[in-house]
XYZ file of C-alpha atoms in Angstrom:
303
model
C 12.450 -40.028 14.120
C 10.014 -37.508 15.567
C 12.026 -37.058 18.790
C 15.161 -36.372 16.833
C 13.249 -33.888 14.617
C 11.878 -32.124 17.821
C 15.431 -31.957 19.244
C 17.079 -30.252 16.250
C 15.825 -26.836 16.931
C 17.322 -27.010 20.387
C 20.624 -28.402 18.849
C 20.639 -25.503 16.399
C 20.135 -22.887 19.239
C 23.092 -24.436 21.077
C 25.215 -24.324 18.016
C 24.424 -20.673 17.514
C 25.384 -19.932 21.009
C 28.726 -21.555 20.502
C 29.338 -19.513 17.287
C 28.431 -16.214 19.123
C 30.942 -17.258 21.886
C 33.782 -17.695 19.510
C 35.026 -14.036 19.212
C 34.914 -13.749 22.993
C 36.947 -16.837 23.417
C 39.402 -15.510 20.818
C 39.600 -12.210 22.792
C 40.697 -14.078 25.944
C 42.859 -16.774 24.500
C 45.860 -17.293 26.646
C 44.902 -14.314 28.835
C 44.770 -14.400 32.604
C 41.537 -13.924 34.352
C 41.293 -13.683 38.189
C 37.945 -14.648 39.735
C 37.180 -13.895 43.277
C 34.560 -16.330 44.476
C 32.822 -15.515 47.688
C 29.533 -14.486 49.249
C 26.546 -16.836 50.024
C 26.837 -18.423 46.606
C 29.688 -20.553 48.098
C 27.280 -22.186 50.481
C 24.928 -23.410 47.713
C 26.087 -26.810 46.362
C 24.298 -26.334 42.892
C 25.886 -22.867 42.574
C 29.328 -24.134 43.582
C 29.156 -26.916 40.934
C 28.078 -24.393 38.244
C 31.072 -22.291 39.241
C 33.434 -25.262 38.984
C 32.038 -26.057 35.538
C 32.668 -22.450 34.501
C 36.186 -22.474 35.633
C 36.988 -25.823 33.770
C 35.440 -24.487 30.616
C 37.444 -21.370 30.781
C 40.658 -23.298 31.077
C 39.645 -25.731 28.315
C 38.824 -22.591 26.078
C 42.336 -21.275 26.332
C 42.040 -18.970 29.168
C 44.189 -18.974 32.321
C 41.801 -18.837 35.302
C 43.008 -17.952 38.728
C 40.468 -18.386 41.689
C 40.662 -16.432 44.834
C 38.015 -17.366 47.503
C 36.645 -15.957 50.632
C 34.861 -17.750 53.457
C 33.516 -15.384 55.988
C 30.268 -17.203 56.859
C 32.312 -20.547 57.238
C 34.821 -18.786 59.475
C 31.925 -17.381 61.542
C 30.290 -20.758 61.940
C 33.567 -22.390 63.117
C 34.230 -19.585 65.551
C 30.861 -20.129 67.038
C 31.393 -23.864 67.155
C 34.659 -23.422 69.158
C 33.253 -20.674 71.397
C 35.590 -17.917 70.131
C 33.868 -14.551 70.076
C 34.356 -12.328 66.997
C 33.728 -8.661 66.409
C 33.766 -6.509 63.286
C 35.025 -2.859 63.006
C 34.756 -0.933 59.875
C 33.407 -3.981 58.024
C 36.441 -6.056 58.790
C 36.700 -8.987 61.240
C 38.912 -8.142 64.166
C 41.492 -10.888 64.322
C 43.480 -12.037 67.344
C 45.834 -15.054 67.633
C 43.064 -17.542 68.191
C 40.891 -16.160 65.474
C 43.785 -16.226 62.847
C 44.397 -19.888 63.521
C 40.771 -20.552 62.659
C 40.820 -18.321 59.776
C 43.733 -20.235 58.388
C 42.338 -23.588 59.089
C 38.953 -22.745 57.418
C 40.303 -20.821 54.358
C 43.643 -22.561 53.534
C 42.159 -25.902 54.666
C 38.562 -26.962 54.267
C 37.253 -24.336 51.862
C 40.284 -24.268 49.625
C 40.338 -28.109 49.226
C 36.691 -28.262 48.713
C 36.833 -25.865 45.867
C 39.753 -27.916 44.418
C 37.600 -31.006 44.615
C 34.583 -29.365 42.847
C 36.895 -28.349 40.018
C 38.552 -31.813 39.890
C 35.035 -33.399 39.802
C 34.263 -31.422 36.637
C 37.406 -32.625 34.873
C 39.864 -29.818 35.754
C 43.311 -29.892 37.395
C 43.367 -27.445 40.260
C 45.987 -26.818 42.993
C 45.093 -25.196 46.281
C 47.445 -22.535 47.638
C 47.462 -19.627 50.029
C 49.559 -16.352 50.065
C 52.050 -18.050 52.474
C 53.150 -20.665 49.894
C 56.300 -19.652 48.217
C 56.082 -16.409 50.041
C 53.591 -15.498 47.351
C 52.007 -12.521 49.112
C 53.756 -10.606 52.011
C 51.373 -8.502 54.033
C 51.621 -5.816 56.506
C 49.155 -4.977 59.315
C 46.072 -3.172 58.017
C 45.391 0.243 59.427
C 42.002 2.065 59.474
C 40.945 5.380 60.796
C 37.381 6.730 61.509
C 36.332 10.210 61.801
C 34.021 11.160 64.712
C 30.933 12.894 63.152
C 30.724 15.411 65.991
C 34.387 16.252 66.803
C 35.692 15.514 63.370
C 38.635 13.885 65.178
C 40.268 10.899 63.509
C 41.035 7.768 65.718
C 42.865 4.606 64.762
C 40.912 1.426 64.602
C 42.824 -1.728 65.769
C 41.950 -4.665 63.587
C 44.516 -7.037 65.111
C 45.949 -9.494 62.653
C 44.180 -8.319 59.643
C 46.565 -7.666 56.751
C 47.012 -5.800 53.554
C 49.155 -7.141 50.640
C 52.438 -5.340 50.562
C 54.365 -7.326 48.050
C 53.283 -10.140 45.557
C 55.895 -12.506 44.109
C 54.244 -14.078 41.001
C 56.914 -16.797 40.331
C 54.836 -19.615 41.978
C 51.664 -18.622 40.031
C 53.616 -18.321 36.792
C 54.965 -21.921 37.211
C 51.472 -23.178 38.262
C 49.993 -21.590 35.118
C 52.786 -22.803 32.871
C 51.973 -26.347 34.148
C 48.278 -25.782 32.901
C 47.017 -26.022 36.460
C 44.222 -23.829 37.992
C 45.489 -22.135 41.122
C 42.817 -21.733 43.932
C 43.997 -19.179 46.312
C 43.122 -18.595 50.008
C 43.625 -15.011 51.184
C 45.974 -15.843 54.101
C 49.469 -14.204 53.942
C 52.605 -13.761 56.090
C 54.359 -10.680 57.219
C 58.009 -9.820 57.040
C 58.179 -11.079 60.714
C 56.671 -14.390 59.982
C 53.265 -13.441 61.354
C 50.176 -14.808 59.701
C 47.532 -12.312 58.509
C 43.875 -12.506 57.544
C 43.551 -10.636 54.427
C 40.138 -9.548 52.882
C 39.524 -11.749 49.768
C 38.599 -8.803 47.470
C 41.848 -6.986 48.493
C 43.775 -10.194 47.930
C 42.292 -10.821 44.515
C 43.023 -7.249 43.491
C 46.707 -7.478 44.460
C 46.937 -10.863 42.609
C 45.342 -9.552 39.446
C 47.502 -6.532 39.482
C 50.709 -8.515 39.840
C 49.736 -10.759 37.138
C 48.513 -7.863 34.771
C 45.316 -9.803 34.295
C 42.903 -9.281 31.449
C 39.969 -9.263 33.772
C 39.211 -9.342 37.482
C 35.822 -10.740 38.318
C 34.408 -9.986 41.761
C 31.520 -12.503 42.467
C 29.279 -11.017 45.229
C 25.848 -11.288 46.608
C 24.476 -8.301 44.547
C 23.891 -7.668 40.839
C 26.606 -5.039 40.648
C 26.889 -1.384 41.408
C 23.421 0.104 41.821
C 22.358 3.691 41.377
C 20.227 5.670 43.995
C 17.145 4.153 42.503
C 18.631 0.692 43.040
C 18.995 0.026 39.338
C 22.087 -1.634 37.947
C 24.894 0.583 36.433
C 26.192 -1.597 33.514
C 29.460 0.352 33.150
C 31.756 2.791 34.971
C 34.989 4.592 34.607
C 37.450 5.029 37.347
C 36.419 8.702 37.464
C 32.678 7.681 37.759
C 33.452 5.377 40.661
C 35.112 8.225 42.564
C 32.280 10.630 41.758
C 29.714 8.104 42.982
C 31.530 7.517 46.186
C 31.853 11.255 46.739
C 28.035 11.986 46.223
C 26.976 8.952 48.355
C 25.679 6.608 45.669
C 28.237 4.074 46.402
C 28.277 3.332 50.283
C 29.069 0.824 52.806
C 30.690 -2.456 51.951
C 30.664 -1.455 48.167
C 33.326 1.182 48.850
C 36.199 -1.015 49.484
C 35.164 -3.332 46.566
C 35.390 -0.167 44.279
C 38.721 0.701 45.830
C 39.979 -2.657 44.913
C 38.705 -2.298 41.432
C 40.403 1.138 41.084
C 43.748 -0.271 42.413
C 43.703 -3.385 40.206
C 43.070 -1.047 36.991
C 45.939 1.233 38.200
C 48.195 -1.779 38.396
C 47.461 -2.625 34.738
C 44.307 -4.880 34.764
C 42.301 -4.066 31.738
C 38.909 -4.022 33.397
C 37.127 -5.278 36.475
C 33.537 -6.567 36.718
C 31.428 -6.847 39.952
C 28.693 -9.411 39.341
C 26.093 -11.636 41.208
C 27.628 -15.001 42.011
C 24.150 -16.374 42.592
C 23.358 -16.164 38.847
C 23.887 -19.523 37.212
C 27.076 -19.573 35.194
C 27.562 -15.830 35.724
C 31.226 -16.077 34.742
C 30.413 -17.611 31.347
C 27.735 -14.957 30.774
C 30.147 -12.204 31.443
C 33.095 -13.596 29.339
C 31.538 -15.392 26.462
C 28.374 -13.481 25.698
C 27.392 -10.070 24.649
C 25.232 -9.767 27.855
C 27.319 -8.472 30.689
C 26.309 -10.074 34.059
C 27.199 -7.091 36.271
C 28.975 -3.656 36.465
C 32.068 -3.302 34.148
C 34.790 -0.879 35.371
C 37.583 0.282 33.310
C 39.946 3.211 33.231
C 37.680 5.265 30.913
C 34.435 4.485 29.362
C 34.518 3.321 25.762
């Protein structure tokens, strides 16, 4: 009797949490939420299981989650194991024919099916796909230029078979979502000439969310969100704020392409994008179902 009495306060707290989550669940009912899952959180089994639980709970709560995953560290380990040298230019992996075969094998094969397995283990029904399936994502060769700091002359950077989404056909995703399945997407796409391309997962997620007019795009990363110059988290930004912070040097390095993806998605009709730390337990649920944002919210204009 005493054990039951001691448990009651904890039960009441849990009930209160559910009540507080109700308006958030209603806001997202039948809405599409695209979640880009990546970073080192993917390599942690406990974090991966938490993530799978979050995705299943979203689907059971009436949302339509779409998962896009990366896998850079896993690709790197496989390339090392096979003795294939890899280099990076401007933050992107240079991809030749040998490398793109490994990329497709790791992303669309082992990692994709592993995530599907985690979701299935938590009671969800997921299906693994990549951009090549149903010609979902057609890509073109990515182009990058860098400016020499001394001469200010721009030069082209050849990234090989790195691609950028050119066109998204949402028909396969619409059919999958209508069947109440959870799509898990690997960022591998095909060109108009049939060539396979390695696409940055953030960029791929931005293109998918834009095509689906998603309610939210969540970019799970290895950092808490966008930080100011004193390394403090910025809880909310407008598109205009983002451009200003890039111009004044507050947003630098690898965060710039993430922010550019956020801006692109919003301009394509996504209501808002959140950059958050994927290592935080149940970060997705904290962001969507509580009043406490788990990262940096980016929208067209600040409320």
